[in-house]
Short mmCIF file of C-alpha atoms in Angstrom, two decimals:
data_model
loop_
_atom_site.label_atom_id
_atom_site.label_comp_id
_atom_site.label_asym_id
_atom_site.label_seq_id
_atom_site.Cartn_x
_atom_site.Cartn_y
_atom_site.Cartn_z
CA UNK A 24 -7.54 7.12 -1.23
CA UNK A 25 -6.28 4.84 0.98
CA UNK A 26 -5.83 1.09 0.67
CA UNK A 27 -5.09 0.16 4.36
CA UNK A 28 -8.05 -0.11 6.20
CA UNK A 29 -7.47 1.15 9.86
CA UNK A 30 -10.57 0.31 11.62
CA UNK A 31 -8.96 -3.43 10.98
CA UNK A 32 -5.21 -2.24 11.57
CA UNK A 33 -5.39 -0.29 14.82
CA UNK A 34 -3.51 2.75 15.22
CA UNK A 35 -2.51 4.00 18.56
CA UNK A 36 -1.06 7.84 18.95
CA UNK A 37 2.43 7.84 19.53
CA UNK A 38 3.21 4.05 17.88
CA UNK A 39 6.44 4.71 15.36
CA UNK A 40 5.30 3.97 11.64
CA UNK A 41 7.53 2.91 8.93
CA UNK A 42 5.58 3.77 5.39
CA UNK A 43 7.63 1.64 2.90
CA UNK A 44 7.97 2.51 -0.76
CA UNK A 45 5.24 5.54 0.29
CA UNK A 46 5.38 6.68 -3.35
CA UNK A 47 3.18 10.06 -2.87
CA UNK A 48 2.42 9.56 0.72
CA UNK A 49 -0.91 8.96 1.46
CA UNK A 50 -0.89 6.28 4.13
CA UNK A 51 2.20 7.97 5.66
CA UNK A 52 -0.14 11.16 6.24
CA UNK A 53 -3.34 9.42 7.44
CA UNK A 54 -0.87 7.70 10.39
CA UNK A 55 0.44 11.26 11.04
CA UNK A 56 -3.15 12.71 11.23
CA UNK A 57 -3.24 9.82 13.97
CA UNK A 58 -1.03 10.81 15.51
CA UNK A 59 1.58 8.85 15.28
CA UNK A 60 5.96 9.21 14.83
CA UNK A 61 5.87 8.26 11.23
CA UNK A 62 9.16 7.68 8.57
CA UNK A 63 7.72 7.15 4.92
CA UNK A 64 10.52 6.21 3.26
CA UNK A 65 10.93 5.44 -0.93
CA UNK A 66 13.58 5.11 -3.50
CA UNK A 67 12.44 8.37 -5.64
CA UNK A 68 13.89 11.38 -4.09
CA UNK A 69 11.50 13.29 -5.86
CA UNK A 70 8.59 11.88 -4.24
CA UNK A 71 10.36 12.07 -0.84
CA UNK A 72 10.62 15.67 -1.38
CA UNK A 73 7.02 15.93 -2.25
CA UNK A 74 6.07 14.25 1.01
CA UNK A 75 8.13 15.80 3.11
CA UNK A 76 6.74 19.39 1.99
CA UNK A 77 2.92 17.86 2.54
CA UNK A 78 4.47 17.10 5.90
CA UNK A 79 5.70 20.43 6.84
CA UNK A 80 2.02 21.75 5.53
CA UNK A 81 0.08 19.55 7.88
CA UNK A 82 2.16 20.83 10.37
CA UNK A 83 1.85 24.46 9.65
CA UNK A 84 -2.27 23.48 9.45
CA UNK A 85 -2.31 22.12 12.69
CA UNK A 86 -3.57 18.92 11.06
CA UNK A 87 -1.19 16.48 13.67
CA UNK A 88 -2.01 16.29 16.85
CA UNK A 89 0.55 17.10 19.58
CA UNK A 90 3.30 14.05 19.99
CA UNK A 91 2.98 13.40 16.64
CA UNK A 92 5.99 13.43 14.07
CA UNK A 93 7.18 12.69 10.74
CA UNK A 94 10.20 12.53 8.46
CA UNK A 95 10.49 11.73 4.72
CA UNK A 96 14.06 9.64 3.77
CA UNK A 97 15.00 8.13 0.94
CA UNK A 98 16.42 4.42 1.03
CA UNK A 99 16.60 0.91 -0.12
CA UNK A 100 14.12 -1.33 0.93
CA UNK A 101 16.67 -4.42 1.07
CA UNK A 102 18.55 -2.54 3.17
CA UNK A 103 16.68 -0.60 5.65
CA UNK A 104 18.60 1.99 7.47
CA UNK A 105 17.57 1.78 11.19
CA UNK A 106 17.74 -1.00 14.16
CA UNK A 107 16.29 -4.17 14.82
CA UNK A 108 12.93 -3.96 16.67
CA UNK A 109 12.71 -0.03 15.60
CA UNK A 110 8.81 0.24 14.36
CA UNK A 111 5.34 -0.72 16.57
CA UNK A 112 3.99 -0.55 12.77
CA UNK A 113 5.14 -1.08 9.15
CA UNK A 114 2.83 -0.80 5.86
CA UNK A 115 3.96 -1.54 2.57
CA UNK A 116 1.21 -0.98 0.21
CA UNK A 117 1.63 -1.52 -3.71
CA UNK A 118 5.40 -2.40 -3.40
CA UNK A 119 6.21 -5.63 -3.24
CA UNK A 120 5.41 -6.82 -6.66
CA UNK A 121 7.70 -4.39 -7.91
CA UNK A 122 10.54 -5.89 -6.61
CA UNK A 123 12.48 -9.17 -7.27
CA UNK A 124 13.71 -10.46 -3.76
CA UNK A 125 10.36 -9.81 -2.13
CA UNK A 126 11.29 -12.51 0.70
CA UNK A 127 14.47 -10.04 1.57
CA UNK A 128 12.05 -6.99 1.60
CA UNK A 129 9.92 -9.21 4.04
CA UNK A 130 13.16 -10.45 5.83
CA UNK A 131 13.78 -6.57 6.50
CA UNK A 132 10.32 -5.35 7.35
CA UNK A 133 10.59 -8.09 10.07
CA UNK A 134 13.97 -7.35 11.56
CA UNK A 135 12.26 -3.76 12.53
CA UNK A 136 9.41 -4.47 13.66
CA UNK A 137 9.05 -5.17 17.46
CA UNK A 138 7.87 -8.20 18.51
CA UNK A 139 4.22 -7.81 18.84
CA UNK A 140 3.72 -4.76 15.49
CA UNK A 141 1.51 -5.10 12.94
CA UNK A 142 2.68 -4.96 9.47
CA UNK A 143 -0.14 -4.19 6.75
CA UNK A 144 0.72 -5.52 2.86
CA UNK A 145 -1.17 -4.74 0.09
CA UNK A 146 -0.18 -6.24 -3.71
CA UNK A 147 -2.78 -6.02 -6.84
CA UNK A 148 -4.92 -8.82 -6.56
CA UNK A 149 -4.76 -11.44 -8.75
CA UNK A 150 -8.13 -11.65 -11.29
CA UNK A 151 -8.08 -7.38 -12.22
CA UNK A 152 -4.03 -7.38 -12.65
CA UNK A 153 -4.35 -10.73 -15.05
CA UNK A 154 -6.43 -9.05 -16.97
CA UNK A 155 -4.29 -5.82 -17.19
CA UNK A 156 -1.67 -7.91 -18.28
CA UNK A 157 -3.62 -10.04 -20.79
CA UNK A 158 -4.77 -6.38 -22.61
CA UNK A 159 -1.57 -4.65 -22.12
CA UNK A 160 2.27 -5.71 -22.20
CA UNK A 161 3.15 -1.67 -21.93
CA UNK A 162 0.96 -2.15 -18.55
CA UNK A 163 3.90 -4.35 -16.72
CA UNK A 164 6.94 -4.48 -19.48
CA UNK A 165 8.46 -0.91 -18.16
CA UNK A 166 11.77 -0.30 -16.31
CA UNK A 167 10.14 -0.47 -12.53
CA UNK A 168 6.81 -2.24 -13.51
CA UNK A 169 5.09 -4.89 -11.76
CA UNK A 170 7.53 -8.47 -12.39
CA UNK A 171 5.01 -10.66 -10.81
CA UNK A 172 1.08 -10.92 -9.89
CA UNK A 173 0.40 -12.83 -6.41
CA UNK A 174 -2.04 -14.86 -5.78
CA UNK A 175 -3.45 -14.37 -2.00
CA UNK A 176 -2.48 -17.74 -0.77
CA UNK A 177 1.07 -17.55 -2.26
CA UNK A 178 1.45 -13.91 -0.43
CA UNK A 179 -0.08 -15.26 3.49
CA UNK A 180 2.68 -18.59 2.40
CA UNK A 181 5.34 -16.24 2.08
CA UNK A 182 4.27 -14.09 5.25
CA UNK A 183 4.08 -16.73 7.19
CA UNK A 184 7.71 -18.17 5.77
CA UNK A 185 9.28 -14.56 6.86
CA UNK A 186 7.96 -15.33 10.77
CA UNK A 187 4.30 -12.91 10.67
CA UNK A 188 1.05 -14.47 11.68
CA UNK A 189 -1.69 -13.05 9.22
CA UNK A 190 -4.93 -12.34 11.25
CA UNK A 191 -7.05 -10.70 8.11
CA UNK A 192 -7.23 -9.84 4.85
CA UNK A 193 -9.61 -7.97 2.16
CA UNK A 194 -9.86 -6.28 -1.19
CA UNK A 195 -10.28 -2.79 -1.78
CA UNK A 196 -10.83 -0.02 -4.73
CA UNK A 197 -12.79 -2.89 -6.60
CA UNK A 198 -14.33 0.98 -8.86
CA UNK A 199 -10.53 1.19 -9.95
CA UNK A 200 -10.32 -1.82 -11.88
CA UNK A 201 -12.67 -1.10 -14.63
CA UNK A 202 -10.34 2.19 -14.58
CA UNK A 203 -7.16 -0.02 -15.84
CA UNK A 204 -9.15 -2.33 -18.00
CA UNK A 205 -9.78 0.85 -19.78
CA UNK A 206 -6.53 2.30 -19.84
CA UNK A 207 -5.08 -1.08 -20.96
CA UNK A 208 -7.35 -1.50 -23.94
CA UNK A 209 -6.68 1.92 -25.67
CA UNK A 210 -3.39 2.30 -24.34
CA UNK A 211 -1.64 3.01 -20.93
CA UNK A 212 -0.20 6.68 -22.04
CA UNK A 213 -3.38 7.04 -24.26
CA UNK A 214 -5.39 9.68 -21.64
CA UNK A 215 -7.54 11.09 -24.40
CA UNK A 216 -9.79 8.05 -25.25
CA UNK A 217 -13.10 8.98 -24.33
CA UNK A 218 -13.63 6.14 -22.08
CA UNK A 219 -10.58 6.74 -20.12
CA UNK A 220 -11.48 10.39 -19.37
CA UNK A 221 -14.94 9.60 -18.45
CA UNK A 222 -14.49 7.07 -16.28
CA UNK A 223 -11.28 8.85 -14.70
CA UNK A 224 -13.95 12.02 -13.57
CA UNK A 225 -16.33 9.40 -12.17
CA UNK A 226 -13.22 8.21 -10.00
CA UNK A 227 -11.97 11.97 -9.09
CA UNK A 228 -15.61 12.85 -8.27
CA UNK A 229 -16.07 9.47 -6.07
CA UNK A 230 -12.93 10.02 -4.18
CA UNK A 231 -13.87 13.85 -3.55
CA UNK A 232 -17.77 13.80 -2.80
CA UNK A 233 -17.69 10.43 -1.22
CA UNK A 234 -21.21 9.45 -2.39
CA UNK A 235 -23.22 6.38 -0.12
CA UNK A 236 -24.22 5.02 -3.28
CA UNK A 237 -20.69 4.67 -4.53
CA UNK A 238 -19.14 3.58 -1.65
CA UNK A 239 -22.25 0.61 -1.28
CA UNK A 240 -21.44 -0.42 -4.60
CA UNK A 241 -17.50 -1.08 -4.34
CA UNK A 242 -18.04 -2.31 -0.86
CA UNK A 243 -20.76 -5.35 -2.80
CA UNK A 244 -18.15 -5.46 -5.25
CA UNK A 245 -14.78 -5.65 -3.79
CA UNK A 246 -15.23 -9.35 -3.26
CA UNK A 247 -15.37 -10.24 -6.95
CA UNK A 248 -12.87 -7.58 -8.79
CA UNK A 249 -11.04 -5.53 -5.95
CA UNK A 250 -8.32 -3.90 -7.43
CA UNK A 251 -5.72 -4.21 -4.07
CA UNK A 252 -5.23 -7.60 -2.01
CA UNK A 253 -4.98 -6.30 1.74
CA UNK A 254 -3.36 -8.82 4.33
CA UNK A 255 -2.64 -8.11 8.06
CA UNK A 256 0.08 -9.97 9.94
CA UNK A 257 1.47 -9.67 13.86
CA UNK A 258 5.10 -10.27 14.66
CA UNK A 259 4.64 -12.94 17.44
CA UNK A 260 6.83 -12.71 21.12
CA UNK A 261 9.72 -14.84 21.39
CA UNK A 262 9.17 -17.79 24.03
CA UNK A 263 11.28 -16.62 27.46
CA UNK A 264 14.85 -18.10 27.16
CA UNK A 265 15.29 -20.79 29.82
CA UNK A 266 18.23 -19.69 31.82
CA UNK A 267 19.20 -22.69 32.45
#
């Protein structure tokens, strides 16, 4: 299920990908089945492990094309581990509201992209994650949890702050947020309320079948309770340095 959507974030074969905070991987495998040199990099060595075993299985299956490449690491966000202008491409998707000094994580992501990358950002959007929070505190009061909920024009204010232009934006999984309503209500660890286990097969059978009258029906209703805020942003070219 992926949150990025890449026919409006273009991928070229052989750009180098940074997949920060990649959690379980899955934009950090789509940009490998595109061929691309791709890090995904989190904080939970656990998770890195995970992905970088799904990594050596693609690879086994033949599902990267040739040129294409990808590592799992584990590291700090704040203090990103590689050189300035490093990356044609970061994404960051369902991290940043996780972590306190979100302007340093943007501070980073910029000092490694090249001039000219494309960094994709996507947060819970505002309406859906107030309401999570309004039915749950055990939703967002855990070691880790979400500390703050953004509201789109206070993210693009802060991407533009860290030097990005923004050239798009959307919402996505808008099916999902019913999901959480639900698991707020009878409690977040609660997985045997009927509700919650009926609504979580519709989800598992959506995201396996891929039925047209599903996917009509959360692209009509993305606009009003999308789940994910999506924002695109280029790292503009530095004017030419007069010599003189």
């Amino acid at each position: 299920m992926l949150t990025v959507d890449f026919s409006r974030f273009p991928l070229a074969p052989g750009d180098r990908v940074l997949d920060l905070g990649c959690g379980a991987g899955r934009h950090a495998f789509e940009c490998y089945r595109r061929g691309a040199r791709v890090v995904a990099l989190d904080r939970n060595g656990d998770e890195i492990r995970e992905v970088a075993k799904w990594f050596a299985a693609m690879k086994e299956a033949g599902e990267a094309p040739a040129g294409a490449s990808a590592t799992a690491m584990e590291g700090d966000a704040l203090t990103l581990p590689f050189p300035d202008e490093s990356f044609d491409v970061v994404i960051i998707s369902e991290v940043m509201e996780h972590i306190p000094d979100d302007k340093g994580v943007l501070a980073e992501m910029v000092r490694v992209l090249k001039p000219g990358g494309r960094i994709a950002i996507t947060v819970p959007r505002y309406g859906p994650e107030k309401v999570c929070w309004a039915l749950s505190d055990a939703y967002h009061e855990v070691e880790g949890g979400h500390i703050r909920i953004y509201k789109a024009d206070e993210l693009l204010a802060k991407i533009r702050e860290a030097g990005l232009r923004p050239y798009g934006t959307h919402h996505a999984h808008a099916l999902h947020s019913p999901y959480w309503w639900l698991k707020c209500a009878f409690g977040v660890d609660n997985d045997k309320a009927l509700p919650v286990r009926a609504y979580h097969k519709l989800l598992v059978w959506d995201i396996v079948k891929k039925p047209l009258a599903t996917r009509i029906a959360e692209q009509a209703l993305n606009p009003l309770i999308g789940k994910s805020f999506v924002a695109y942003a280029t790292k503009p070219h530095l004017p030419p340095v007069d010599a003189a």
